[in-house]
Amino acid sequence: MTDPHELLAVAAGVLDGAVDRFVAGVGAPSAVAKGPKDFATAVDLELEERISAELVARTGIPVHGEEFGGPDLGSGLVWVLDPVDGTLNYSAGLPMAGILLSLLRDGDPILGLTWLPMMNRRYAATVDGPLYCNGEELPRMAPRDLAESMVGFGAFNLDGRGPIPGEFRVRALGEVSRVCRRLRMHGSTGADLAFTAAGVLGASVVYGYHPWDNAAGVALVRAAGGVVTDLAGQPWHLGSRSVLAAAPGVHQQILDILVSLGDPGDYRDGGSREGST
């Protein structure tokens, strides 16, 4: 089986079969520590094993999951799976959490699925569109203005020293807030990107770079006619260290703001770029 539309239907069925277990596990505590302030629950592990096994059995395509890894994502056909996106939300009982699944061909997402079971939202698309929510086709994105748009921002702490340091993130949030209609921080990359694809948000600013967090949403936004780059404006690819996904028009407006702040690396170790505008 290689037809993307057939594979999308099979994948949707597999995720539908996991929804009851996902919902029943809400509130699950940490089972595996993964780093500072990061963990996996037993449900993460259980669902990854279950969904992966079903996908392989039904499609013959291997799976690379967040918890157990898998084959190289840059070569051939590979599923990439995040069994619980927004794990802290999920463990705390907040509804902004879901299951993310994408199919990559030589590193490029060719279909994406974002299931948000606690909100009864199921977003799915092949990358050439259209985008579907709960089986109904959604309209393609129209150009819009940042001043009339809500923007989803990735979570952060001020002292973070990742690829996009905390100081830069604070400046970015502040400057975008001056122009956009409202900012939103949901704690789920998958939800932010799905809501952007659906036109609920005008844009998402994503500071994470893991493919299991980003690939499904990238496929959805592209399917809906959105623009997807990194925060420097380079086309998104598997090795990108960030994501800026937005409606036409909004994307360029946010990109102009981010570029005006300078190189994120200059903000490490307390750098503040006070001269930037």
Short mmCIF file of C-alpha atoms in Angstrom, two decimals:
data_model
loop_
_atom_site.label_atom_id
_atom_site.label_comp_id
_atom_site.label_asym_id
_atom_site.label_seq_id
_atom_site.Cartn_x
_atom_site.Cartn_y
_atom_site.Cartn_z
CA MET A 1 0.00 0.00 0.00
CA THR A 2 1.55 3.32 -1.12
CA ASP A 3 -1.35 5.58 -2.10
CA PRO A 4 -1.36 8.51 0.39
CA HIS A 5 -5.16 8.74 0.49
CA GLU A 6 -5.51 5.05 1.30
CA LEU A 7 -2.79 5.32 3.93
CA LEU A 8 -4.54 8.33 5.47
CA ALA A 9 -7.75 6.35 5.83
CA VAL A 10 -5.95 3.41 7.42
CA ALA A 11 -4.05 5.67 9.81
CA ALA A 12 -7.26 7.44 10.81
CA GLY A 13 -8.82 4.11 11.68
CA VAL A 14 -5.83 3.14 13.80
CA LEU A 15 -5.96 6.41 15.75
CA ASP A 16 -9.72 6.13 16.19
CA GLY A 17 -9.11 2.76 17.81
CA ALA A 18 -6.76 4.34 20.35
CA VAL A 19 -9.05 7.19 21.42
CA ASP A 20 -10.86 5.37 24.24
CA ARG A 21 -7.58 4.38 25.87
CA PHE A 22 -6.20 7.88 25.45
CA VAL A 23 -9.22 9.42 27.18
CA ALA A 24 -9.29 6.81 29.93
CA GLY A 25 -5.65 7.56 30.75
CA VAL A 26 -6.06 11.31 31.30
CA GLY A 27 -4.36 12.27 34.53
CA ALA A 28 -1.68 9.57 34.28
CA PRO A 29 1.38 10.45 36.36
CA SER A 30 4.99 10.54 35.23
CA ALA A 31 6.44 7.09 34.61
CA VAL A 32 9.72 7.91 32.85
CA ALA A 33 11.81 11.04 33.47
CA LYS A 34 13.22 12.39 30.19
CA GLY A 35 15.00 15.53 31.32
CA PRO A 36 14.38 18.72 33.25
CA LYS A 37 10.59 19.23 33.50
CA ASP A 38 9.97 16.54 30.86
CA PHE A 39 8.53 13.06 31.29
CA ALA A 40 6.47 10.32 29.72
CA THR A 41 3.48 8.56 31.24
CA ALA A 42 2.75 4.86 31.04
CA VAL A 43 0.03 5.74 28.51
CA ASP A 44 2.65 7.30 26.20
CA LEU A 45 4.56 4.02 26.19
CA GLU A 46 1.48 1.81 25.85
CA LEU A 47 -0.07 3.80 23.02
CA GLU A 48 3.17 4.07 21.08
CA GLU A 49 3.62 0.30 21.15
CA ARG A 50 -0.01 -0.33 20.25
CA ILE A 51 -0.34 2.21 17.45
CA SER A 52 3.06 1.31 15.98
CA ALA A 53 2.24 -2.39 15.87
CA GLU A 54 -1.09 -1.75 14.14
CA LEU A 55 0.42 0.59 11.57
CA VAL A 56 3.15 -1.87 10.66
CA ALA A 57 0.68 -4.73 10.45
CA ARG A 58 -1.76 -2.82 8.25
CA THR A 59 0.61 -0.82 6.04
CA GLY A 60 3.99 -2.58 6.17
CA ILE A 61 5.63 0.81 6.82
CA PRO A 62 7.94 1.15 9.85
CA VAL A 63 7.29 3.62 12.67
CA HIS A 64 9.59 6.05 14.44
CA GLY A 65 8.06 7.04 17.76
CA GLU A 66 8.96 9.66 20.33
CA GLU A 67 9.46 7.14 23.13
CA PHE A 68 11.07 4.13 21.43
CA GLY A 69 12.67 5.64 18.34
CA GLY A 70 12.81 3.79 15.05
CA PRO A 71 14.32 3.92 11.57
CA ASP A 72 16.00 6.88 9.91
CA LEU A 73 13.38 9.53 9.11
CA GLY A 74 15.23 10.88 6.10
CA SER A 75 14.98 7.85 3.84
CA GLY A 76 11.99 6.08 2.30
CA LEU A 77 8.53 5.87 3.85
CA VAL A 78 8.39 6.16 7.65
CA TRP A 79 5.58 6.92 10.05
CA VAL A 80 6.52 9.36 12.81
CA LEU A 81 4.38 9.20 15.95
CA ASP A 82 3.86 11.20 19.11
CA PRO A 83 1.43 9.12 21.19
CA VAL A 84 0.70 11.94 23.66
CA ASP A 85 1.50 15.47 22.58
CA GLY A 86 1.15 17.95 25.44
CA THR A 87 2.10 15.38 28.06
CA LEU A 88 2.09 17.82 30.97
CA ASN A 89 -1.39 18.99 29.98
CA TYR A 90 -2.51 15.38 29.68
CA SER A 91 -1.12 14.40 33.05
CA ALA A 92 -2.70 17.45 34.69
CA GLY A 93 -6.10 16.81 33.10
CA LEU A 94 -6.05 19.76 30.70
CA PRO A 95 -7.82 18.93 27.42
CA MET A 96 -5.16 20.43 25.14
CA ALA A 97 -3.37 17.16 24.35
CA GLY A 98 -3.49 14.72 21.47
CA ILE A 99 -2.01 12.06 19.23
CA LEU A 100 0.18 13.17 16.32
CA LEU A 101 1.01 11.01 13.32
CA SER A 102 2.67 11.83 10.03
CA LEU A 103 3.99 9.86 7.11
CA LEU A 104 7.34 10.99 5.76
CA ARG A 105 8.73 10.23 2.32
CA ASP A 106 12.48 10.84 2.23
CA GLY A 107 12.05 13.26 5.14
CA ASP A 108 9.11 15.24 3.73
CA PRO A 109 5.66 14.95 5.39
CA ILE A 110 3.15 13.70 2.85
CA LEU A 111 0.23 13.34 5.23
CA GLY A 112 -0.60 14.39 8.75
CA LEU A 113 -3.11 13.48 11.45
CA THR A 114 -3.73 15.36 14.69
CA TRP A 115 -6.28 13.79 17.01
CA LEU A 116 -7.44 15.91 19.97
CA PRO A 117 -9.76 13.42 21.68
CA MET A 118 -10.76 15.52 24.69
CA MET A 119 -12.04 18.23 22.33
CA ASN A 120 -13.53 15.81 19.80
CA ARG A 121 -11.36 17.19 17.01
CA ARG A 122 -9.71 15.00 14.38
CA TYR A 123 -7.64 16.84 11.77
CA ALA A 124 -6.30 14.94 8.77
CA ALA A 125 -4.89 15.70 5.34
CA THR A 126 -2.58 14.60 2.61
CA VAL A 127 -0.11 17.38 1.95
CA ASP A 128 -1.81 18.32 -1.34
CA GLY A 129 -5.07 18.93 0.53
CA PRO A 130 -7.80 19.37 1.36
CA LEU A 131 -7.77 19.56 5.16
CA TYR A 132 -10.48 17.65 7.01
CA CYS A 133 -11.82 18.09 10.54
CA ASN A 134 -14.00 15.23 11.78
CA GLY A 135 -14.40 14.13 8.17
CA GLU A 136 -15.63 17.48 6.86
CA GLU A 137 -13.57 19.43 4.36
CA LEU A 138 -12.36 22.81 5.62
CA PRO A 139 -11.78 25.84 3.37
CA ARG A 140 -8.27 26.77 2.32
CA MET A 141 -6.59 29.64 4.10
CA ALA A 142 -7.21 33.11 2.75
CA PRO A 143 -4.69 35.94 3.19
CA ARG A 144 -5.23 37.77 6.45
CA ASP A 145 -3.70 40.44 8.65
CA LEU A 146 -1.77 39.93 11.88
CA ALA A 147 -3.76 42.65 13.63
CA GLU A 148 -6.91 40.53 13.23
CA SER A 149 -5.28 37.22 14.15
CA MET A 150 -4.66 35.17 17.27
CA VAL A 151 -1.17 33.68 17.46
CA GLY A 152 -0.16 30.49 19.26
CA PHE A 153 3.21 30.63 21.03
CA GLY A 154 5.36 27.75 22.20
CA ALA A 155 5.95 27.38 25.91
CA PHE A 156 9.26 28.50 27.40
CA ASN A 157 11.10 29.53 30.50
CA LEU A 158 13.19 32.66 30.61
CA ASP A 159 16.39 30.79 31.45
CA GLY A 160 16.03 28.26 28.63
CA ARG A 161 19.22 27.73 26.62
CA GLY A 162 18.00 25.65 23.70
CA PRO A 163 18.34 26.57 20.02
CA ILE A 164 16.00 29.52 20.64
CA PRO A 165 17.02 30.98 24.02
CA GLY A 166 14.46 32.14 26.55
CA GLU A 167 15.47 35.79 26.29
CA PHE A 168 14.75 35.79 22.55
CA ARG A 169 11.41 34.09 23.10
CA VAL A 170 10.34 36.75 25.58
CA ARG A 171 11.28 39.53 23.18
CA ALA A 172 9.47 37.79 20.33
CA LEU A 173 6.34 37.32 22.40
CA GLY A 174 6.38 40.95 23.48
CA GLU A 175 6.88 42.38 20.00
CA VAL A 176 4.27 40.16 18.35
CA SER A 177 1.82 41.02 21.13
CA ARG A 178 2.04 44.68 20.10
CA VAL A 179 0.56 43.86 16.70
CA CYS A 180 -1.57 40.70 16.86
CA ARG A 181 -5.12 40.53 18.16
CA ARG A 182 -4.31 38.10 20.99
CA LEU A 183 -1.58 35.65 22.02
CA ARG A 184 -2.34 32.09 23.14
CA MET A 185 -0.06 29.54 24.82
CA HIS A 186 -1.65 26.09 24.77
CA GLY A 187 1.23 23.80 25.71
CA SER A 188 0.63 21.55 22.70
CA THR A 189 2.50 22.04 19.44
CA GLY A 190 0.11 19.68 17.68
CA ALA A 191 -2.94 21.67 18.74
CA ASP A 192 -1.36 24.99 17.77
CA LEU A 193 -0.44 23.80 14.28
CA ALA A 194 -3.82 22.11 13.72
CA PHE A 195 -5.66 25.25 14.82
CA THR A 196 -3.48 27.28 12.45
CA ALA A 197 -4.29 24.96 9.57
CA ALA A 198 -7.99 25.24 10.39
CA GLY A 199 -7.87 29.04 10.49
CA VAL A 200 -8.64 29.32 14.21
CA LEU A 201 -5.19 30.79 14.77
CA GLY A 202 -3.51 33.05 12.26
CA ALA A 203 -0.11 31.63 13.11
CA SER A 204 1.93 29.37 15.36
CA VAL A 205 5.43 30.10 16.64
CA VAL A 206 7.03 26.78 17.59
CA TYR A 207 10.33 26.64 19.44
CA GLY A 208 10.66 22.86 19.50
CA TYR A 209 12.37 20.95 16.73
CA HIS A 210 11.46 17.28 17.20
CA PRO A 211 9.89 15.79 14.05
CA TRP A 212 7.25 13.88 16.06
CA ASP A 213 6.01 17.23 17.39
CA ASN A 214 6.08 19.15 14.12
CA ALA A 215 5.72 16.93 11.05
CA ALA A 216 1.98 16.23 11.33
CA GLY A 217 1.13 19.89 11.81
CA VAL A 218 3.42 20.98 9.00
CA ALA A 219 1.54 18.66 6.65
CA LEU A 220 -1.82 20.04 7.82
CA VAL A 221 -0.81 23.68 7.40
CA ARG A 222 0.64 23.04 3.96
CA ALA A 223 -2.49 21.14 2.96
CA ALA A 224 -4.61 24.13 3.97
CA GLY A 225 -2.54 26.57 1.91
CA GLY A 226 -0.47 28.04 4.72
CA VAL A 227 3.20 29.05 4.76
CA VAL A 228 5.68 27.02 6.83
CA THR A 229 9.28 28.05 7.50
CA ASP A 230 11.65 28.20 10.43
CA LEU A 231 11.86 31.40 12.48
CA ALA A 232 14.52 32.77 10.13
CA GLY A 233 12.26 32.34 7.11
CA GLN A 234 13.98 29.30 5.61
CA PRO A 235 11.66 26.59 4.25
CA TRP A 236 10.88 24.03 6.95
CA HIS A 237 12.63 20.68 6.64
CA LEU A 238 13.27 17.72 8.89
CA GLY A 239 16.35 19.31 10.42
CA SER A 240 14.78 22.71 11.11
CA ARG A 241 15.21 23.95 14.68
CA SER A 242 11.92 25.86 14.87
CA VAL A 243 8.63 26.41 13.02
CA LEU A 244 6.73 29.48 11.91
CA ALA A 245 3.43 28.37 10.39
CA ALA A 246 0.88 30.94 9.34
CA ALA A 247 -1.72 32.14 6.92
CA PRO A 248 -0.50 34.07 3.88
CA GLY A 249 0.11 37.65 4.89
CA VAL A 250 0.41 36.91 8.59
CA HIS A 251 3.51 34.82 8.01
CA GLN A 252 5.47 37.69 6.48
CA GLN A 253 4.34 40.12 9.17
CA ILE A 254 5.53 37.86 11.99
CA LEU A 255 8.72 36.98 10.14
CA ASP A 256 9.55 40.68 9.77
CA ILE A 257 9.19 41.09 13.55
CA LEU A 258 11.34 38.06 14.34
CA VAL A 259 14.09 39.03 11.90
CA SER A 260 14.17 42.53 13.39
CA LEU A 261 15.17 40.99 16.74
CA GLY A 262 18.43 39.67 15.33
CA ASP A 263 20.13 36.30 15.72
CA PRO A 264 18.61 34.23 18.56
CA GLY A 265 22.11 33.05 19.43
CA ASP A 266 23.00 36.58 20.52
CA TYR A 267 20.50 36.23 23.38
CA ARG A 268 22.33 33.38 25.09
CA ASP A 269 23.80 33.93 28.54
CA GLY A 270 21.55 36.88 29.27
CA GLY A 271 22.10 38.81 26.05
CA SER A 272 19.15 41.10 25.43
CA ARG A 273 19.77 42.95 22.17
CA GLU A 274 18.27 46.11 23.66
CA GLY A 275 19.06 48.03 20.52
CA SER A 276 16.75 45.89 18.39
CA THR A 277 13.33 47.19 17.39
#
